[in-house]
Amino acid sequence: MESDLGEDDLGGKGWDPGRLSSTQSGSLGNLEDELNRSQPRLGLLDGDKELDAKQELIDDKEFDIPQVDTPPTLESILNETDDEDETFIPEDPVLLNVETIDTHSCDTSSLASSDSGDRAHKRKKRLPDAFSRHGSVMRHSLLKGVSSQIVSAADKVDAGLPTAIAVSNLIAVGTSHGLALIFDTNQALRLCLGSTAVGAQYGAVSALSINNDCSRLLCGFAKGQITMWDLAGGKLLRSITDAHPPGTAILHIKFTDDPTLAICNDSGGSVFELTFKRVMGVRTCESRCLFSGSKGEVCCIEPLHTKAEMRDHPITQYSLLAMASLTKILVIGLKPSLKVWMTFPYGRMDPSSVPLLAWHFVILQGALNPMLAFCRGDVVHFLLVKRDESGAIHINKQKQLHLHYDLINFTWINARTVALLDSAEKLHVIDRQTQEELETLEISDVQLVYNSSHFKSLATGGNVSQALALVGEKACYQSISSYGGQIFYLGTKSVHTMMLRNWRERVDHLLKQDCYNEALALAWSFHEGKAKAVVGLSGDPKKRKSVVADKIIEILLQYTDKALRKCPEQGKIQVMEQHFQDTVPVMVDYCLLLQRTDILFSQMYDKLSENCVAKGVFLECLEPYLLRDQLPGLTAHVMKDLLLHFQDRSMMENMEACIVHMDITSLDIQQIVQMCWEHRLYDAMIYVYNSGTNDFISPMEKLFKAISAPISSGKSLTDEQVVMGNKLLVYISSSLAGRAYPLGDIPEDLVPLVKNQVFDFLVRLHTPEAPHDEEVYPYIRTLLHFDTREFLNVLALTFEDFTNDKQAVEHQQRIVDILLKVMVENSDFTPSQVGCLFTFLARQLAKPDNTLFVNRVLFDQVLEFLCSPDDDSRHSERQQVLLELLQAGGIVQFEENRLIHLAERAQFYQICEFMYERKHQYDKIIDCYMQDPMRKQEVFNYIHNILSIPGYSPEEKQATWGKAMRHMEELITLSPSKGADLVCTHFSEQLCEIIAKLQDQLLLYRFLRSLLDPRDGAQVPPELLQSQPHITELFIDLMCQYDPAEVNPLLQILEHYRLEETIQIAQKHNHYETLAYLLEKKGDIEGAFKVMLKRLQDRLSPLIRDSVDSVDHEQATSIKDVEEALAETISLCERTSHTLDQQQREALWFPLLEVMMSPQKLLCSSNSQLYSASLKSLTMDVLNSMAPYIALPSILQRILQDPVYGRGKLGEIQGLVLGMLDTFNYERTLLETTTNLLNQDLHWSLCNLKASITRALVPKQDFCCICLQQYKRRQEASDEIIVFSCGHLYHSLCLAGKDCKVDAGGQSQWICYRCNSSSKGRSGHQSGTDVKRSRTSSLVQVRGASIHSSREETGKKAISESVLDPQQLQAFDQFCRLYKGTSRLALLSELCRSQSPEKSRGYNPFHGGPTSSSVFQNENFQLHLAPPPIVDD
């Protein structure tokens, strides 16, 4: 790889046509002059300057290199001449007959070598993103002269197809018939080396190499021969046939910087050093093997080349060579002795990926060093090679380049730009430092030549490894060559070249495609130094910017012409507007970025003014720049046009925003003022007066005149007048503060003058041309009436800015005196306005440096005025104004006791609170809250805060506590719930005393309910209620009076009451439900049943007495009451039956049955048939409920003995009997189904348990997990092989050494060492209990290891009868994992427990359903309606 430094290094070494002048035609005489004219010369000194200019672009962090104080210059590294040759391809394609292919002129991306004449065929799509940012970076050209002569040679002299290419000052192309074609700078065929006869013997040319001075050519052949040619005369100098093992093709042949030393690589993967000597006139070649293919096949070699001017670089003395094998890369030094400097393995990669190597010199912090890029696959590694002072070479790995495609070629274009060719034949141009992809081109149409046949060594019988042959499928090493910043691609019928476009060409290329926006963006990136792959910009940064700026201006003028020329002439006006909106703002942006307003407002504006739409768009584009003050040099002509445009378009707000940013001194001030006033642009009007004429008073006069008339007449202001007044206030505030309105600052020399003018204006006694009845100080009076508070705020801010000189003090005092005169002596102002004035005065007087004087009598007058009891209007407003006055510091102006007296008389409770708080009389504040109807509810929080929050003295808290205790009845009346919270928190010990104070029984009930009901949130100390149960009993007594329906539910929650006393309360109020619950809780089941039975009888008696013909709503309600009472009675019987014997159960159920059957004897009339049917249905409910507790024969006997059923026909009781039989059949079916399910589960469980314990074990590896030796090792006779179900394998002696043998039920068992230590983190012995509980133990099988053979013998199995051994535990664990979820047995047991009367001890009638521990209430419960899984044995 030639060390071309491109834009960031020393420039490419060009061709030297002088060497070939004896054989060139006359047309080449001026070739060097043409080259000099077409390509800029870049000498060493110029290159040094360019590198210094671009050093700031080099990212040192990428290479992690420490900073140095004095980086060396290029002159100190390289002592080189200023002469340098030119690049290969000149700018003028005519001289070399080169067709420059504009690959992107129509979005093209590649060129078909077979269709080089058809330009339309070459156009394909390319990626738009990189194109829009960087434009077309690469120029693709076809070498037509070389290409045509390759095709001609194949036809005329049977040269064959091209196979290899090498480029230096000449182009050498090898063919498949053993010829080497040499072309000069004019693409003329200079030499045809070899013959088809020799080609038939040697095979195809497989590799080419030209030495540094273009005097020698090395040709490698497919059958292994090597020839050396003299390029000056075309003479064969050497024919080498024994340099490497026969039968292998030459893959690479490379000259080093030493013309007597070359390197070759054959298809056997070996690398040889070839030394050329001439002894006694005889040319010889000595071969030395550097790397043998038997140690790893090398398929790519790359010596480090340095130019002649860099031969004194210290790294050149080592003659470095990089080699890439199929597994690693090596960097070796051939001189002074063979030494390996580095090896680097690839790691994992695709075996078909091609190893790639490429050297290049880069400059880092002023030091020039070679960098090696190598890759295989989709990751490119960069290695920086350095030599230290001791002579040792250090190779540092740099930042990697990660790709998403597989590479087949890597080429350095220059130190910052690389070209990558992927396996899909797409060329990717990438900036190395930022790793940004600049461009992607398709080159599949080149029909690139691949070297697959040579890598497979087909010419010698294909005797290569499969791995090398696989790599050769994508190998194209000999088809791509780079020189002078250009890349040459060898196609089957053509030769193509790629090179970087210079910056002008890239911009012009975009312009040819009418991509003006992209061209401007690219040019601006050149201007700012942010572009990538820049060619042709060098020298001083200021000069570079100047050159690019001129180009941008040129583009902008072209863009202007094009925009006007391409404007649609017909159609909607919106289309034309959109056209110019897409173009004109771009022009304006770039002109302002370049700060070329001279061009913007002269040439460009003159051109755009020819089109009215373009002119309008242009003017509107200026607005955002004006608003940001980024538009200097705006001419008067453009300003005038801008204002007229906004006026014509009725864009008045936009016009006002622009005016306040303009320098309008060159315009007609009166005209602009008149326009602003007519269109209500008050900000603009003020700005024009201020900045145009330094007049700060006229705007105030105009605005005052507009708002004073309606204010003086008492009319309400319009919205427009309110806006004017607000602007006037802000303007006055800004002027007095020294700030310009609406933005900016007043010039410092004008600030004192402006303040005095505004102050004098405000304190004028009368307006100009004032009527005879005008009141004094009209301006201040108008502002006070407009907005008192805001005007006083303006004055307060002004007073803050005043300095304490004599004049400022006089101004302040005069303003205050005028305010007092205007407001106090006038009855037109409201209390709020007067209060605002005195609040303002109080704040000013409270300042430490106050110099104002206000008569204290005025404050007393204001106090009397605000606290006047004769005037009830605006009570809250007066109180709020006075409160603000006091908080602002006015308290010092009043006598406190008199203030409190007046506030109490005026019922200003907030004022009283303020004063009491100053005196720390917190208990009196309670009265303020209690008497204030707006804040009564806040008294509870206030008392709680005083008693709870620290910061108050014990005396203050005690006074507040006592005050609250004395007002407790009032507090509870105000809110029983909040009162209960307060009592629980601070007055719990006085609860009995508080209860005694409450005479209203209903109020007492509400208070006790808030206090004792847990659902209301209050929390009384339990020990208090436990010691005083009469409180709870009193609450129950009151609840029986006022809310009897809530007694029973609340009794379930309450705890601290006595049963006997509570039973008496329930009896007193005839509350049967409560009485029955209490008797049941006491244990008197019989008494509770009698109470419920009496209640049922009482509800049945109205039905018996009823003799009305029709059933009305009241009768239906009576039946519902009977159903409710019966359900509660049945529930009582069901809850208690499980504790009774058969006789006691009959004593409960039969009386209940008798009570339900006896009324039916009396309901025999036709009018009572409806009742009879309902009662029979209820009787059926009783029978169904008692069936689980009473024997069926006893029930039937009692029914048949009853006269109602006994004397009737069997059909009357047939339904009842059949219902009992159905219940019996259902229960029998349920029992059989349950039994079958349990039997199936048991059978399935046993089958799985057996399958788990008998399943064979498969080890994961064939070595012991402790000693890491194979299990077949020779060991003692007693050594056995132990395999666990987890797959781990051990020798028994190794396992015994780790204490992994435990006793379980009197028998020794093994446990897995690795699983046990990792999962439980313990070592040593386990007890038998631990083993039984273990869930990490593994099943184990033991195999004996024979000493003389590898056959395994089955060991004995130990089975414990008393306990589960580890194998059984493991099997059971696997079984449990197979069936996840709640078992059927658990579900049936839960159903049985919740439904069976025998197991319903914990069942609560008021909390129906299963208990809280039920599996059905588990949030993870899921019912799996599927049979158990079938597990194969």
PDB file of N, CA, C and O in Angstrom, residues 680-720:
ATOM      1  N   ARG A 680     -53.353  51.999  16.107  1.00  0.00           N
ATOM      2  CA  ARG A 680     -53.272  51.643  17.528  1.00  0.00           C
ATOM      3  C   ARG A 680     -51.981  50.889  17.857  1.00  0.00           C
ATOM      4  O   ARG A 680     -51.967  49.963  18.672  1.00  0.00           O
ATOM      5  N   LEU A 681     -50.920  51.281  17.230  1.00  0.00           N
ATOM      6  CA  LEU A 681     -49.610  50.684  17.501  1.00  0.00           C
ATOM      7  C   LEU A 681     -48.890  51.565  18.525  1.00  0.00           C
ATOM      8  O   LEU A 681     -47.981  52.331  18.201  1.00  0.00           O
ATOM      9  N   TYR A 682     -49.329  51.461  19.770  1.00  0.00           N
ATOM     10  CA  TYR A 682     -48.856  52.405  20.783  1.00  0.00           C
ATOM     11  C   TYR A 682     -47.387  52.161  21.130  1.00  0.00           C
ATOM     12  O   TYR A 682     -46.639  53.128  21.369  1.00  0.00           O
ATOM     13  N   ASP A 683     -46.950  50.921  21.179  1.00  0.00           N
ATOM     14  CA  ASP A 683     -45.538  50.654  21.455  1.00  0.00           C
ATOM     15  C   ASP A 683     -44.659  51.282  20.381  1.00  0.00           C
ATOM     16  O   ASP A 683     -43.625  51.904  20.675  1.00  0.00           O
ATOM     17  N   ALA A 684     -45.060  51.106  19.134  1.00  0.00           N
ATOM     18  CA  ALA A 684     -44.275  51.667  18.040  1.00  0.00           C
ATOM     19  C   ALA A 684     -44.283  53.195  18.092  1.00  0.00           C
ATOM     20  O   ALA A 684     -43.258  53.857  17.844  1.00  0.00           O
ATOM     21  N   MET A 685     -45.436  53.768  18.417  1.00  0.00           N
ATOM     22  CA  MET A 685     -45.516  55.227  18.492  1.00  0.00           C
ATOM     23  C   MET A 685     -44.567  55.769  19.566  1.00  0.00           C
ATOM     24  O   MET A 685     -43.828  56.747  19.342  1.00  0.00           O
ATOM     25  N   ILE A 686     -44.582  55.153  20.739  1.00  0.00           N
ATOM     26  CA  ILE A 686     -43.690  55.601  21.813  1.00  0.00           C
ATOM     27  C   ILE A 686     -42.240  55.462  21.381  1.00  0.00           C
ATOM     28  O   ILE A 686     -41.407  56.359  21.603  1.00  0.00           O
ATOM     29  N   TYR A 687     -41.916  54.342  20.736  1.00  0.00           N
ATOM     30  CA  TYR A 687     -40.536  54.108  20.305  1.00  0.00           C
ATOM     31  C   TYR A 687     -40.097  55.163  19.285  1.00  0.00           C
ATOM     32  O   TYR A 687     -38.970  55.679  19.358  1.00  0.00           O
ATOM     33  N   VAL A 688     -40.981  55.494  18.344  1.00  0.00           N
ATOM     34  CA  VAL A 688     -40.624  56.468  17.313  1.00  0.00           C
ATOM     35  C   VAL A 688     -40.388  57.840  17.949  1.00  0.00           C
ATOM     36  O   VAL A 688     -39.406  58.535  17.618  1.00  0.00           O
ATOM     37  N   TYR A 689     -41.266  58.245  18.866  1.00  0.00           N
ATOM     38  CA  TYR A 689     -41.069  59.522  19.558  1.00  0.00           C
ATOM     39  C   TYR A 689     -39.734  59.530  20.307  1.00  0.00           C
ATOM     40  O   TYR A 689     -38.953  60.476  20.236  1.00  0.00           O
ATOM     41  N   ASN A 690     -39.484  58.438  21.051  1.00  0.00           N
ATOM     42  CA  ASN A 690     -38.295  58.404  21.912  1.00  0.00           C
ATOM     43  C   ASN A 690     -37.009  58.351  21.100  1.00  0.00           C
ATOM     44  O   ASN A 690     -36.080  59.136  21.324  1.00  0.00           O
ATOM     45  N   SER A 691     -36.937  57.390  20.166  1.00  0.00           N
ATOM     46  CA  SER A 691     -35.681  57.182  19.443  1.00  0.00           C
ATOM     47  C   SER A 691     -35.518  58.129  18.274  1.00  0.00           C
ATOM     48  O   SER A 691     -34.391  58.448  17.876  1.00  0.00           O
ATOM     49  N   GLY A 692     -36.641  58.594  17.709  1.00  0.00           N
ATOM     50  CA  GLY A 692     -36.540  59.465  16.545  1.00  0.00           C
ATOM     51  C   GLY A 692     -36.307  60.916  16.899  1.00  0.00           C
ATOM     52  O   GLY A 692     -35.564  61.622  16.197  1.00  0.00           O
ATOM     53  N   THR A 693     -36.946  61.398  17.974  1.00  0.00           N
ATOM     54  CA  THR A 693     -36.859  62.827  18.315  1.00  0.00           C
ATOM     55  C   THR A 693     -36.445  63.068  19.756  1.00  0.00           C
ATOM     56  O   THR A 693     -36.437  64.239  20.190  1.00  0.00           O
ATOM     57  N   ASN A 694     -36.150  62.000  20.497  1.00  0.00           N
ATOM     58  CA  ASN A 694     -35.813  62.122  21.929  1.00  0.00           C
ATOM     59  C   ASN A 694     -36.921  62.836  22.707  1.00  0.00           C
ATOM     60  O   ASN A 694     -36.685  63.547  23.684  1.00  0.00           O
ATOM     61  N   ASP A 695     -38.162  62.633  22.255  1.00  0.00           N
ATOM     62  CA  ASP A 695     -39.328  63.239  22.903  1.00  0.00           C
ATOM     63  C   ASP A 695     -39.993  62.167  23.763  1.00  0.00           C
ATOM     64  O   ASP A 695     -40.555  61.192  23.251  1.00  0.00           O
ATOM     65  N   PHE A 696     -39.965  62.327  25.077  1.00  0.00           N
ATOM     66  CA  PHE A 696     -40.527  61.326  25.986  1.00  0.00           C
ATOM     67  C   PHE A 696     -41.850  61.772  26.584  1.00  0.00           C
ATOM     68  O   PHE A 696     -42.497  60.998  27.285  1.00  0.00           O
ATOM     69  N   ILE A 697     -42.279  63.004  26.322  1.00  0.00           N
ATOM     70  CA  ILE A 697     -43.489  63.525  26.949  1.00  0.00           C
ATOM     71  C   ILE A 697     -44.684  63.447  26.014  1.00  0.00           C
ATOM     72  O   ILE A 697     -45.806  63.132  26.437  1.00  0.00           O
ATOM     73  N   SER A 698     -44.465  63.664  24.740  1.00  0.00           N
ATOM     74  CA  SER A 698     -45.603  63.656  23.791  1.00  0.00           C
ATOM     75  C   SER A 698     -46.380  62.348  23.808  1.00  0.00           C
ATOM     76  O   SER A 698     -47.627  62.376  23.760  1.00  0.00           O
ATOM     77  N   PRO A 699     -45.734  61.168  23.865  1.00  0.00           N
ATOM     78  CA  PRO A 699     -46.544  59.942  23.928  1.00  0.00           C
ATOM     79  C   PRO A 699     -47.443  59.902  25.153  1.00  0.00           C
ATOM     80  O   PRO A 699     -48.602  59.460  25.067  1.00  0.00           O
ATOM     81  N   MET A 700     -46.958  60.396  26.307  1.00  0.00           N
ATOM     82  CA  MET A 700     -47.792  60.395  27.506  1.00  0.00           C
ATOM     83  C   MET A 700     -48.975  61.333  27.353  1.00  0.00           C
ATOM     84  O   MET A 700     -50.100  61.018  27.776  1.00  0.00           O
ATOM     85  N   GLU A 701     -48.752  62.483  26.751  1.00  0.00           N
ATOM     86  CA  GLU A 701     -49.858  63.418  26.560  1.00  0.00           C
ATOM     87  C   GLU A 701     -50.948  62.823  25.682  1.00  0.00           C
ATOM     88  O   GLU A 701     -52.144  62.954  25.976  1.00  0.00           O
ATOM     89  N   LYS A 702     -50.544  62.117  24.598  1.00  0.00           N
ATOM     90  CA  LYS A 702     -51.537  61.528  23.696  1.00  0.00           C
ATOM     91  C   LYS A 702     -52.323  60.423  24.406  1.00  0.00           C
ATOM     92  O   LYS A 702     -53.540  60.318  24.256  1.00  0.00           O
ATOM     93  N   LEU A 703     -51.646  59.613  25.180  1.00  0.00           N
ATOM     94  CA  LEU A 703     -52.334  58.520  25.870  1.00  0.00           C
ATOM     95  C   LEU A 703     -53.217  59.054  27.001  1.00  0.00           C
ATOM     96  O   LEU A 703     -54.337  58.563  27.204  1.00  0.00           O
ATOM     97  N   PHE A 704     -52.741  60.070  27.744  1.00  0.00           N
ATOM     98  CA  PHE A 704     -53.571  60.656  28.791  1.00  0.00           C
ATOM     99  C   PHE A 704     -54.832  61.259  28.208  1.00  0.00           C
ATOM    100  O   PHE A 704     -55.922  61.138  28.771  1.00  0.00           O
ATOM    101  N   LYS A 705     -54.680  61.921  27.095  1.00  0.00           N
ATOM    102  CA  LYS A 705     -55.836  62.565  26.482  1.00  0.00           C
ATOM    103  C   LYS A 705     -56.898  61.537  26.099  1.00  0.00           C
ATOM    104  O   LYS A 705     -58.096  61.815  26.145  1.00  0.00           O
ATOM    105  N   ALA A 706     -56.439  60.321  25.745  1.00  0.00           N
ATOM    106  CA  ALA A 706     -57.385  59.284  25.306  1.00  0.00           C
ATOM    107  C   ALA A 706     -58.159  58.679  26.474  1.00  0.00           C
ATOM    108  O   ALA A 706     -59.315  58.277  26.299  1.00  0.00           O
ATOM    109  N   ILE A 707     -57.563  58.617  27.667  1.00  0.00           N
ATOM    110  CA  ILE A 707     -58.240  57.912  28.777  1.00  0.00           C
ATOM    111  C   ILE A 707     -58.782  58.862  29.848  1.00  0.00           C
ATOM    112  O   ILE A 707     -59.597  58.448  30.676  1.00  0.00           O
ATOM    113  N   SER A 708     -58.367  60.127  29.840  1.00  0.00           N
ATOM    114  CA  SER A 708     -58.792  61.016  30.925  1.00  0.00           C
ATOM    115  C   SER A 708     -60.266  61.402  30.812  1.00  0.00           C
ATOM    116  O   SER A 708     -60.959  61.545  31.825  1.00  0.00           O
ATOM    117  N   ALA A 709     -60.751  61.580  29.595  1.00  0.00           N
ATOM    118  CA  ALA A 709     -62.140  62.021  29.423  1.00  0.00           C
ATOM    119  C   ALA A 709     -63.139  61.023  30.007  1.00  0.00           C
ATOM    120  O   ALA A 709     -63.988  61.403  30.819  1.00  0.00           O
ATOM    121  N   PRO A 710     -63.098  59.739  29.641  1.00  0.00           N
ATOM    122  CA  PRO A 710     -64.078  58.821  30.241  1.00  0.00           C
ATOM    123  C   PRO A 710     -63.887  58.650  31.742  1.00  0.00           C
ATOM    124  O   PRO A 710     -64.860  58.442  32.479  1.00  0.00           O
ATOM    125  N   ILE A 711     -62.655  58.720  32.232  1.00  0.00           N
ATOM    126  CA  ILE A 711     -62.444  58.562  33.670  1.00  0.00           C
ATOM    127  C   ILE A 711     -63.029  59.736  34.442  1.00  0.00           C
ATOM    128  O   ILE A 711     -63.707  59.558  35.470  1.00  0.00           O
ATOM    129  N   SER A 712     -62.810  60.945  33.945  1.00  0.00           N
ATOM    130  CA  SER A 712     -63.333  62.126  34.643  1.00  0.00           C
ATOM    131  C   SER A 712     -64.852  62.182  34.612  1.00  0.00           C
ATOM    132  O   SER A 712     -65.492  62.681  35.531  1.00  0.00           O
ATOM    133  N   SER A 713     -65.454  61.631  33.570  1.00  0.00           N
ATOM    134  CA  SER A 713     -66.916  61.633  33.477  1.00  0.00           C
ATOM    135  C   SER A 713     -67.556  60.441  34.178  1.00  0.00           C
ATOM    136  O   SER A 713     -68.772  60.333  34.214  1.00  0.00           O
ATOM    137  N   GLY A 714     -66.718  59.536  34.691  1.00  0.00           N
ATOM    138  CA  GLY A 714     -67.251  58.387  35.421  1.00  0.00           C
ATOM    139  C   GLY A 714     -67.701  57.239  34.553  1.00  0.00           C
ATOM    140  O   GLY A 714     -68.354  56.305  35.031  1.00  0.00           O
ATOM    141  N   LYS A 715     -67.397  57.288  33.275  1.00  0.00           N
ATOM    142  CA  LYS A 715     -67.794  56.206  32.385  1.00  0.00           C
ATOM    143  C   LYS A 715     -66.805  55.038  32.499  1.00  0.00           C
ATOM    144  O   LYS A 715     -65.654  55.228  32.879  1.00  0.00           O
ATOM    145  N   SER A 716     -67.287  53.855  32.154  1.00  0.00           N
ATOM    146  CA  SER A 716     -66.399  52.687  32.148  1.00  0.00           C
ATOM    147  C   SER A 716     -65.534  52.711  30.897  1.00  0.00           C
ATOM    148  O   SER A 716     -65.975  53.170  29.829  1.00  0.00           O
ATOM    149  N   LEU A 717     -64.318  52.236  31.038  1.00  0.00           N
ATOM    150  CA  LEU A 717     -63.361  52.262  29.939  1.00  0.00           C
ATOM    151  C   LEU A 717     -63.597  51.087  28.988  1.00  0.00           C
ATOM    152  O   LEU A 717     -63.971  49.992  29.399  1.00  0.00           O
ATOM    153  N   THR A 718     -63.345  51.350  27.723  1.00  0.00           N
ATOM    154  CA  THR A 718     -63.383  50.263  26.735  1.00  0.00           C
ATOM    155  C   THR A 718     -62.104  49.421  26.863  1.00  0.00           C
ATOM    156  O   THR A 718     -61.129  49.814  27.534  1.00  0.00           O
ATOM    157  N   ASP A 719     -62.131  48.286  26.207  1.00  0.00           N
ATOM    158  CA  ASP A 719     -60.954  47.428  26.239  1.00  0.00           C
ATOM    159  C   ASP A 719     -59.737  48.131  25.650  1.00  0.00           C
ATOM    160  O   ASP A 719     -58.612  47.986  26.167  1.00  0.00           O
ATOM    161  N   GLU A 720     -59.942  48.881  24.594  1.00  0.00           N
ATOM    162  CA  GLU A 720     -58.832  49.587  23.972  1.00  0.00           C
ATOM    163  C   GLU A 720     -58.260  50.636  24.915  1.00  0.00           C
ATOM    164  O   GLU A 720     -57.048  50.830  25.009  1.00  0.00           O
TER     165      GLU A 720
END
